[in-house]
mmCIF file of C-alpha atoms in Angstrom:
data_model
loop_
_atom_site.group_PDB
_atom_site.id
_atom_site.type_symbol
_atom_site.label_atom_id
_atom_site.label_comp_id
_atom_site.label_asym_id
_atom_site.label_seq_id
_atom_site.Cartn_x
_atom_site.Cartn_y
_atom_site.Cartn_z
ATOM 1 C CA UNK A 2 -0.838 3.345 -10.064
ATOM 2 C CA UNK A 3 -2.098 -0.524 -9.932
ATOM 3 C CA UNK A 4 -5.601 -0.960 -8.682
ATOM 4 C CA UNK A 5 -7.559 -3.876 -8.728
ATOM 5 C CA UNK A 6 -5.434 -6.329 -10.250
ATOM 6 C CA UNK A 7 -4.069 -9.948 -9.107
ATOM 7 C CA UNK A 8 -0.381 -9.024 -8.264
ATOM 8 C CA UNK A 9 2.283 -11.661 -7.311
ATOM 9 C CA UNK A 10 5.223 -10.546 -5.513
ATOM 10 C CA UNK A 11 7.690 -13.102 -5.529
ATOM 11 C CA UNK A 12 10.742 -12.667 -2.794
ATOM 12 C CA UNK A 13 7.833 -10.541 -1.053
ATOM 13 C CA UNK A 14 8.924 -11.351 2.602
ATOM 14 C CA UNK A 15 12.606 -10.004 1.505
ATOM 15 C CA UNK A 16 13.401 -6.313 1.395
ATOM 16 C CA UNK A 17 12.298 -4.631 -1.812
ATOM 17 C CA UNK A 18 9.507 -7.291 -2.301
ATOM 18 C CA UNK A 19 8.162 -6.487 1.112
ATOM 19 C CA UNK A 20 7.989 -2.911 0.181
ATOM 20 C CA UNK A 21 6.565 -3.303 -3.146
ATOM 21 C CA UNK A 22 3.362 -5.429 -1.855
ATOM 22 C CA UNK A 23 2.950 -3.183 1.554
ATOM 23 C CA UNK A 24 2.539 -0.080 -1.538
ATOM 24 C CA UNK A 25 -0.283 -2.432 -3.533
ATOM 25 C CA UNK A 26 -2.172 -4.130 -0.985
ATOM 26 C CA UNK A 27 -5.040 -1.337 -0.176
ATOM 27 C CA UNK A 28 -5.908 -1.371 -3.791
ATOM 28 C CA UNK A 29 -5.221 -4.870 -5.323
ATOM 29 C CA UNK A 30 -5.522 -8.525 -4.606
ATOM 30 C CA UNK A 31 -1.418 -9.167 -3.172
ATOM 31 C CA UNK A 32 -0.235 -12.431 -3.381
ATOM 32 C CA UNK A 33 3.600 -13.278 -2.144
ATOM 33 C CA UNK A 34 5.914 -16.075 -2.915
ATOM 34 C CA UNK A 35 8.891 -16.715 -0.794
ATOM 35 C CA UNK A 36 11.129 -19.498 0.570
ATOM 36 C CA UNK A 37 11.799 -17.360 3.187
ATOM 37 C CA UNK A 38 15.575 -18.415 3.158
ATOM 38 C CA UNK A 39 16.573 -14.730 3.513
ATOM 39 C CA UNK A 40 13.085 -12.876 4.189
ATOM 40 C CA UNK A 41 11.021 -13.131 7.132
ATOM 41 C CA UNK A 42 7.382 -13.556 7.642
ATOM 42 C CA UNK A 43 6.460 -10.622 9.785
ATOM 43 C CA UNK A 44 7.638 -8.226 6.571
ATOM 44 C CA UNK A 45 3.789 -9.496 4.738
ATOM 45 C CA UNK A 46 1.237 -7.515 5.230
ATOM 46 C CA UNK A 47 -1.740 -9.388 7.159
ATOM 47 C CA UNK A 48 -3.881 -9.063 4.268
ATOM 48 C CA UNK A 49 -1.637 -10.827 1.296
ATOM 49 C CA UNK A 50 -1.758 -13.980 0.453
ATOM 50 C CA UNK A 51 1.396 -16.015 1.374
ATOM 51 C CA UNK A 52 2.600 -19.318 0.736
ATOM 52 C CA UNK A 53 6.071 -20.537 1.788
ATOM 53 C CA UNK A 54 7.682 -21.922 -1.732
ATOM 54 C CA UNK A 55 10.489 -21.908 -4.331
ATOM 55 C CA UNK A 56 10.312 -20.556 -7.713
ATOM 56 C CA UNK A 57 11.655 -23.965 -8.703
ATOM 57 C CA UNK A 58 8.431 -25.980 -7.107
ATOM 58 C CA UNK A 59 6.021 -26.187 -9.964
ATOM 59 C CA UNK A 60 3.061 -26.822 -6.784
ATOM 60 C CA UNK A 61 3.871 -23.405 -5.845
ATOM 61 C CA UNK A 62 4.317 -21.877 -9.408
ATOM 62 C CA UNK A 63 0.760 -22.706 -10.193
ATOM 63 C CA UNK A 64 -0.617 -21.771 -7.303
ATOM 64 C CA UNK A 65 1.358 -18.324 -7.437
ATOM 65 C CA UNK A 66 0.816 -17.448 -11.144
ATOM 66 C CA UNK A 67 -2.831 -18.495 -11.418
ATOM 67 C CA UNK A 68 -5.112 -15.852 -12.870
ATOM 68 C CA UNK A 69 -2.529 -13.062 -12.295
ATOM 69 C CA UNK A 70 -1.998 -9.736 -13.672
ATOM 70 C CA UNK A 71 1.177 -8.054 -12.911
ATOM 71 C CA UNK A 72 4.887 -10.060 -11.620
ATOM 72 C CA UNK A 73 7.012 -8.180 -9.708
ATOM 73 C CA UNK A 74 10.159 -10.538 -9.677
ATOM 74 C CA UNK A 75 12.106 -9.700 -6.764
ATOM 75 C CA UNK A 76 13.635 -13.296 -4.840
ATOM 76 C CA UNK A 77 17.198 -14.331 -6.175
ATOM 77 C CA UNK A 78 20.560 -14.888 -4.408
ATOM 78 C CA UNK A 79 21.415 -10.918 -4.187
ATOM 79 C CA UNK A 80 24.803 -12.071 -2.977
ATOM 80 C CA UNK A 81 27.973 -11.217 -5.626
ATOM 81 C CA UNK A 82 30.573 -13.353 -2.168
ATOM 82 C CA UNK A 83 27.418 -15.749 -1.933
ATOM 83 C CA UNK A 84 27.666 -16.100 -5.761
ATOM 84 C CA UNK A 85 31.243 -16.780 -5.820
ATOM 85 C CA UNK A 86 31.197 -19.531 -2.862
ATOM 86 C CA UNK A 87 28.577 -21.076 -4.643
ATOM 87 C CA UNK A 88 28.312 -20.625 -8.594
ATOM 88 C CA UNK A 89 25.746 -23.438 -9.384
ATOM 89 C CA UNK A 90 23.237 -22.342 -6.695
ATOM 90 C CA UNK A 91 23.254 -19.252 -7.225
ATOM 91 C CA UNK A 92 22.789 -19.653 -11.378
ATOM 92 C CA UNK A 93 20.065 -21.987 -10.231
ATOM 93 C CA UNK A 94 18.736 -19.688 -8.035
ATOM 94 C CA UNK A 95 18.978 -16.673 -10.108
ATOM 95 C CA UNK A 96 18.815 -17.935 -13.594
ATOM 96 C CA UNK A 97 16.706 -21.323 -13.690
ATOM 97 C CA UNK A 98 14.035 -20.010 -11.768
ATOM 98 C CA UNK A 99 13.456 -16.983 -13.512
ATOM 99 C CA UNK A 100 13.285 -18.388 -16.732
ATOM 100 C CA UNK A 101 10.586 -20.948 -15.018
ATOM 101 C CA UNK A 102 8.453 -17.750 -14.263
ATOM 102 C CA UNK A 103 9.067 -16.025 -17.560
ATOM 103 C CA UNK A 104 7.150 -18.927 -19.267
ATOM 104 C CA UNK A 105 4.517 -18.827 -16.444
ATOM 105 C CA UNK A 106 4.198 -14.635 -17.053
ATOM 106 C CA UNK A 107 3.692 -16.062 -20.854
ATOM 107 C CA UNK A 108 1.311 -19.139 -20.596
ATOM 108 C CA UNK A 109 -1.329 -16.452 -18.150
ATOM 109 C CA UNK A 110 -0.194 -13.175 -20.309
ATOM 110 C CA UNK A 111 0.954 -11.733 -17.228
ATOM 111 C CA UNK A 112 3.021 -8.091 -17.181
ATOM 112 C CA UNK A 113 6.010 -8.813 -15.545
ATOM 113 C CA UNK A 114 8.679 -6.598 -13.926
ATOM 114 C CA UNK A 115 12.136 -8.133 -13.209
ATOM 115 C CA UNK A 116 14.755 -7.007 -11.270
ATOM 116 C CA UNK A 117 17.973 -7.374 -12.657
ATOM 117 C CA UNK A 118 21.304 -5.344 -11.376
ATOM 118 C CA UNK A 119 23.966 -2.537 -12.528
ATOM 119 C CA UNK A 120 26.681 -5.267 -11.859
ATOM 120 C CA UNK A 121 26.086 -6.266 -14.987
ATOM 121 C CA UNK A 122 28.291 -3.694 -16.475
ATOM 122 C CA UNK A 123 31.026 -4.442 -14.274
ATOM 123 C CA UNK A 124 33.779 -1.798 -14.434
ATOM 124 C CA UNK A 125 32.409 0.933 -17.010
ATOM 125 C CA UNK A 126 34.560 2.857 -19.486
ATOM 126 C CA UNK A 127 33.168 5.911 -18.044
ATOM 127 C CA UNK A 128 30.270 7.322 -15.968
ATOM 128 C CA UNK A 129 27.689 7.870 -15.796
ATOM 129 C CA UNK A 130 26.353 4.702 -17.423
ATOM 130 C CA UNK A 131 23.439 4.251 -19.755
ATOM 131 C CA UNK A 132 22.012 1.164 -20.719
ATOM 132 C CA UNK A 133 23.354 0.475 -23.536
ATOM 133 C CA UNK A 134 27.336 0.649 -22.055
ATOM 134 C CA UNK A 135 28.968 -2.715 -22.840
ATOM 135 C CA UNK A 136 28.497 -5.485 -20.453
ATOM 136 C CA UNK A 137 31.320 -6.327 -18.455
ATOM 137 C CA UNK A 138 30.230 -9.033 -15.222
ATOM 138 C CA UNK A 139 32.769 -9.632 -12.785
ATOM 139 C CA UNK A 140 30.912 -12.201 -10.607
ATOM 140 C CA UNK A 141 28.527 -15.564 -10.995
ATOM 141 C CA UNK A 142 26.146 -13.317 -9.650
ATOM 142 C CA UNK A 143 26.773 -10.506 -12.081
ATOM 143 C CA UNK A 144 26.591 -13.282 -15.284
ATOM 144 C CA UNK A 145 23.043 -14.348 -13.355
ATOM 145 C CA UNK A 146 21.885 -10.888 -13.283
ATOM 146 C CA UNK A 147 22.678 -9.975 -17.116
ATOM 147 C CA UNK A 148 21.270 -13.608 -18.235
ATOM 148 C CA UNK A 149 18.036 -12.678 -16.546
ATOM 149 C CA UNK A 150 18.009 -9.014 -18.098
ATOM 150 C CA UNK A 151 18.479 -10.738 -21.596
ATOM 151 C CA UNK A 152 16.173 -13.677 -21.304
ATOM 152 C CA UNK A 153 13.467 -10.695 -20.340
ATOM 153 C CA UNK A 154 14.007 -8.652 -23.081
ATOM 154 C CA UNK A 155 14.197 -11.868 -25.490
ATOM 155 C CA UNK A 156 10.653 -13.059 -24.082
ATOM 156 C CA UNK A 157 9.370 -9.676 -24.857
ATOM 157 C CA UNK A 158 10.469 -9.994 -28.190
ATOM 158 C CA UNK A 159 9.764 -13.443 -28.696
ATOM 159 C CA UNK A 160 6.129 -14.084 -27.516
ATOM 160 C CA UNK A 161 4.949 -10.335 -27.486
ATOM 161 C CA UNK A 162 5.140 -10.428 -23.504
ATOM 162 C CA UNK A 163 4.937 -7.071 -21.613
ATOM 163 C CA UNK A 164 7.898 -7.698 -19.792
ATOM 164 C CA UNK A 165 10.327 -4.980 -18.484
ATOM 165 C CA UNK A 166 13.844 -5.371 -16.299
ATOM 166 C CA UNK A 167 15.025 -2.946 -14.153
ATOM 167 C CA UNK A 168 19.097 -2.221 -13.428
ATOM 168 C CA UNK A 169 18.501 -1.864 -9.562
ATOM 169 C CA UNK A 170 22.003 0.468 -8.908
ATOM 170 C CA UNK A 171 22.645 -0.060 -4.920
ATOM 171 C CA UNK A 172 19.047 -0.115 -3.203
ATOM 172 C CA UNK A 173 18.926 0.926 0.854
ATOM 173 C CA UNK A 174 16.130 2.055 3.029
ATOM 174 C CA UNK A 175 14.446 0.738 5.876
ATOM 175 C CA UNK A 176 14.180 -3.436 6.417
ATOM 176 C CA UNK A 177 17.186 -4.272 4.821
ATOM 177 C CA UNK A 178 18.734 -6.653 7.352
ATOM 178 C CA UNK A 179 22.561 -6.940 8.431
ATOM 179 C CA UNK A 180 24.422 -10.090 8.859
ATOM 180 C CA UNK A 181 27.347 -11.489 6.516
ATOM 181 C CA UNK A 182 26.210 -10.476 3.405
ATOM 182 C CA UNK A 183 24.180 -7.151 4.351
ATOM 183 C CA UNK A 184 24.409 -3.919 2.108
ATOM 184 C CA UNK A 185 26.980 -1.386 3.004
ATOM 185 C CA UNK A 186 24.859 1.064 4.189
ATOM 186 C CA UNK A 187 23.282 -1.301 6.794
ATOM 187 C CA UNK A 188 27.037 -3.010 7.968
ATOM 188 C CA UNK A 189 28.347 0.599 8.559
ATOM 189 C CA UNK A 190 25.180 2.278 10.236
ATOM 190 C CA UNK A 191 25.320 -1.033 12.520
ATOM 191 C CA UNK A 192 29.035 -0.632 13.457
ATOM 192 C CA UNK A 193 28.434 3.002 13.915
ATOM 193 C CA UNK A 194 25.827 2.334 16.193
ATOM 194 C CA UNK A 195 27.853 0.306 18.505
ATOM 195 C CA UNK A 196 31.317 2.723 18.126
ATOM 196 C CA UNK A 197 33.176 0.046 16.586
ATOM 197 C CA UNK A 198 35.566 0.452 13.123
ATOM 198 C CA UNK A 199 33.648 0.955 10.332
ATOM 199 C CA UNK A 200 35.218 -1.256 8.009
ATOM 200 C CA UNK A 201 35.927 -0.249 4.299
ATOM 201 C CA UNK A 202 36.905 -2.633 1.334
ATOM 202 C CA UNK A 203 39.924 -1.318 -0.358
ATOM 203 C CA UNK A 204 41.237 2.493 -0.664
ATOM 204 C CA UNK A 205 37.692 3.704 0.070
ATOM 205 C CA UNK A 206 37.515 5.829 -3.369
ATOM 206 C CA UNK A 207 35.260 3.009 -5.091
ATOM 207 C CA UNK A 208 32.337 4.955 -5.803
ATOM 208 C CA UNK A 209 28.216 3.723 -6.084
ATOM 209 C CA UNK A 210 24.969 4.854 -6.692
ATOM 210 C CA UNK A 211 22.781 4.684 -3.218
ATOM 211 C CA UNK A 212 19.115 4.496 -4.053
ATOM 212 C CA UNK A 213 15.954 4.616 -1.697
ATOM 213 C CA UNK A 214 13.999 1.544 -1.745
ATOM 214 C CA UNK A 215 10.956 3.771 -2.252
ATOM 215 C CA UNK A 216 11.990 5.341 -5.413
ATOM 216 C CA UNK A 217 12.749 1.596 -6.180
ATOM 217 C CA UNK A 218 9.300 0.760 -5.538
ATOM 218 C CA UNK A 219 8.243 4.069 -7.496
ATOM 219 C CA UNK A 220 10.313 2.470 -10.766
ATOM 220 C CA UNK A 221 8.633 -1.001 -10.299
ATOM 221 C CA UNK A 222 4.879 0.831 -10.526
ATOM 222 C CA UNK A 223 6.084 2.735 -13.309
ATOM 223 C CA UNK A 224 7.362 0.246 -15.010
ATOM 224 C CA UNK A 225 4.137 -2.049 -14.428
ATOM 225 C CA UNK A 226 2.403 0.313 -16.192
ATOM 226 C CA UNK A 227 4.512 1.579 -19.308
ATOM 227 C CA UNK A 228 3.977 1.400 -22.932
ATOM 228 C CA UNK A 229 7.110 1.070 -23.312
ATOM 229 C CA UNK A 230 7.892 -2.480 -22.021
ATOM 230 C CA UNK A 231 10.901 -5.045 -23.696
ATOM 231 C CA UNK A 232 13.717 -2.558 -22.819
ATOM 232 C CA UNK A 233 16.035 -2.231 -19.815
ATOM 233 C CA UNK A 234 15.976 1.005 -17.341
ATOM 234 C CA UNK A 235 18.865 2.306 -15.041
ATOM 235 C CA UNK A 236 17.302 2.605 -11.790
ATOM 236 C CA UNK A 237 19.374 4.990 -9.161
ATOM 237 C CA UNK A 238 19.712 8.594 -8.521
ATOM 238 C CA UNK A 239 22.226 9.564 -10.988
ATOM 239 C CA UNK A 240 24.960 10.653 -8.215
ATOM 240 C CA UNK A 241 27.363 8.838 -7.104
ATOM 241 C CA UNK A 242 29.244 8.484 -3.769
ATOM 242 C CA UNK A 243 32.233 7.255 -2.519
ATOM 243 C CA UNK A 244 32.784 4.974 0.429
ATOM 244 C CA UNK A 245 34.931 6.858 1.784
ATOM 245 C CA UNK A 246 32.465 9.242 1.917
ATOM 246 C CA UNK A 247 29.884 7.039 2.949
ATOM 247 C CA UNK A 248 31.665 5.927 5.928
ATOM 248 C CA UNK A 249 32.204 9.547 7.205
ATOM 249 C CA UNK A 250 28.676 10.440 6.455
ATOM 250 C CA UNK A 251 27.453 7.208 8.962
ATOM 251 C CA UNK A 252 29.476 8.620 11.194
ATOM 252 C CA UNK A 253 28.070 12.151 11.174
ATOM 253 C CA UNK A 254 24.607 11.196 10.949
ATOM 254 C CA UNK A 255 24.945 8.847 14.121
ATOM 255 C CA UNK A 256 27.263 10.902 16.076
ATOM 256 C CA UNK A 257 29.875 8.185 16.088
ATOM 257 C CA UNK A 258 33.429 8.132 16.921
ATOM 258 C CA UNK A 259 33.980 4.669 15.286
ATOM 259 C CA UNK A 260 37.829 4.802 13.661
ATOM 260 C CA UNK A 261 37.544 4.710 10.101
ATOM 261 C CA UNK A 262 39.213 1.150 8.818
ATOM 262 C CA UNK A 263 40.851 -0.249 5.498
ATOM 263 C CA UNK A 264 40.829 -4.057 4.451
ATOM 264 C CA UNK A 265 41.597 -5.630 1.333
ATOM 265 C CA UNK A 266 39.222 -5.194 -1.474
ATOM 266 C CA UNK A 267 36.402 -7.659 -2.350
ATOM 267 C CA UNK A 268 36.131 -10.257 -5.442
ATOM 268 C CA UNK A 269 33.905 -9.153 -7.763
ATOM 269 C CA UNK A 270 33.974 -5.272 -6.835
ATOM 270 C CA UNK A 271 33.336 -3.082 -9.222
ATOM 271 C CA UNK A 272 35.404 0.144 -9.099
ATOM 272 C CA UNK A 273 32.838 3.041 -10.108
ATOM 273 C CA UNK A 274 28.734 2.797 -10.727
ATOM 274 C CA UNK A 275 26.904 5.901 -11.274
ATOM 275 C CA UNK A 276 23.443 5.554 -12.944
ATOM 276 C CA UNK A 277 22.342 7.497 -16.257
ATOM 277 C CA UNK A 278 18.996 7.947 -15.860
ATOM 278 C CA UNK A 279 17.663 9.791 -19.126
ATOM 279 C CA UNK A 280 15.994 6.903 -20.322
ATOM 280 C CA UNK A 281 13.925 6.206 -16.905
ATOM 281 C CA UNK A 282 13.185 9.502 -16.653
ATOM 282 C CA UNK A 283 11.783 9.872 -19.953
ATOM 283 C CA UNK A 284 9.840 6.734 -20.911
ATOM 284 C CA UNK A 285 8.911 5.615 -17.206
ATOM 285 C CA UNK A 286 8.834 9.451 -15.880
ATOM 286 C CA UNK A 287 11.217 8.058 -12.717
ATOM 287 C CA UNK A 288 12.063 10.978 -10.988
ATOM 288 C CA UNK A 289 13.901 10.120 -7.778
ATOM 289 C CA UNK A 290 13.286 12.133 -4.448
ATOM 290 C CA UNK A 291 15.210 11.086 -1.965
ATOM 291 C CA UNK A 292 18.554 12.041 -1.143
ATOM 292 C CA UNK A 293 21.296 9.729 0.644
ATOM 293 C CA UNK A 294 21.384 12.283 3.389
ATOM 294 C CA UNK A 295 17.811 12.333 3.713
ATOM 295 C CA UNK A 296 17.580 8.680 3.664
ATOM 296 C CA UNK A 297 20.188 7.757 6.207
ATOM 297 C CA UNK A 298 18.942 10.441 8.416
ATOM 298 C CA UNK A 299 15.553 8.867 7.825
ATOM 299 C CA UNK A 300 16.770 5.002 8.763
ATOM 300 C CA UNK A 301 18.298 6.482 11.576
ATOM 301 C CA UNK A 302 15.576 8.444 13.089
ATOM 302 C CA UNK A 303 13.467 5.455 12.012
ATOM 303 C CA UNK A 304 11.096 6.939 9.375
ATOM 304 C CA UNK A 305 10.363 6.108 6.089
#
């Protein structure tokens, strides 16, 4: 665990950011960047400091970076439709502004945790997949993601930075918001909830790897305090799920009747994702705890 240390959360008012400086504010000095373009305010604790910036903003940079310890990297465009509307943003976004923070992490010998994203693999030759499985992006966002994951790894090798990205497989839990370009889990517990369709992309037997924000937020502590930084870790529960089976389990958990619905599939989509985990669980010790039952039971009963 992280105690008294200057932390910097950047995309802290989003939804794994948020959770990540709620866990390290009791014991540490919490700072959070955030344009607040997707996050919102009321997600920072009361006792963090805040200020309302882009990664891109040198102002805000310095302020952010100042004196600090650990980086947990965590704003981006987390959009693969987003991505493919707009490329340039969302390389700028993604890319540009992580490589701006990389050199920051390196000029104040800052630890740094980065999120990158299993869509870097795109469509795997089999399952489950281990981090070194060849890279296969299907999306801008997806060539973002695996640009960020190598520019980590090089800075660690480079300049001897403690630097360590994390393959986030599909992350859920409580805060994540709806809208357009929501999560899955979130779009169907919301159209459950009001007995509409739920509405699945394609034949339904696409299959992912649903993780619990906190076990998310378990990896990035872990990570933050590893020997064994300048490597990549698969971070998801090893089990994969189906959206067809997703959709039915919404449905039981909220006692819906909501029909069942096919569309046409989604640029970008990946077919399967199933996280191999034998390398988080043995250098980091990542041992995730909660099930997707458990979880969606949890969001709907409104713990966690």
């Amino acid at each position: 665990m992280i105690t008294d240390r200057t932390v910097l959360v950047t995309g802290g008012a989003g939804f794994i950011g948020g959770h990540i400086a709620a866990r390290l504010v009791a014991d540490n000095d919490v700072r959070v960047l955030d344009n607040v373009s997707t996050g919102e305010i009321d997600r920072v604790p009361d006792e963090v400091e805040f200020v309302q910036g882009d990664l891109r903003d040198g102002s805000a940079l310095d302020w952010a970076t100042d004196g600090v310890d650990v980086i947990f990297h965590q704003a981006g465009l987390v959009s693969v439709d987003e991505s493919i509307e707009e490329p340039v943003r969302s390389h700028r976004t993604n890319a540009t502004a992580t490589v701006e923070l990389l050199e920051r992490a390196r000029q104040e010998d800052a630890r740094i945790v980065v999120a990158s994203s299993c869509a870097i693999y795109g469509d795997p030759e089999h399952t489950p997949i281990a981090e070194d499985a060849p890279k296969r992006p299907k999306s801008p966002y997806a060539i973002d993601k695996l640009a960020i994951d190598q520019y980590t790894r090089t800075f660690a090798d480079l300049y001897d930075l403690d630097a360590v990205p994390l393959r986030y497989f599909n992350v859920y839990g409580p805060g994540q918001t709806g809208g357009e370009y929501s999560g899955v889990i979130t779009a169907f517990l919301e159209q459950a909830r009001t007995g509409g369709p739920i509405t699945v992309h394609g034949d339904g037997e696409q299959t992912r790897d649903f993780v619990h924000v906190s076990d998310v937020v378990d990896a990035n502590l872990a990570a933050a305090t590893t020997d064994h930084t300048g490597q990549a870790y698969n971070i998801g529960t090893g089990t994969s799920t189906s959206i067809r089976e997703l959709a039915e389990l919404v449905r039981d958990v909220i006692g819906s009747r909501s029909e069942i619905v096919h569309r046409d599939g989604r640029q970008g989509d990946v077919r399967h994702s199933e996280a191999d985990l034998a390398r988080a669980r043995e250098l980091l010790d990542y041992k995730p705890s909660v099930s997707l039952e458990d979880g969606l039971a949890d969001l709907v009963a409104g713990r966690r």
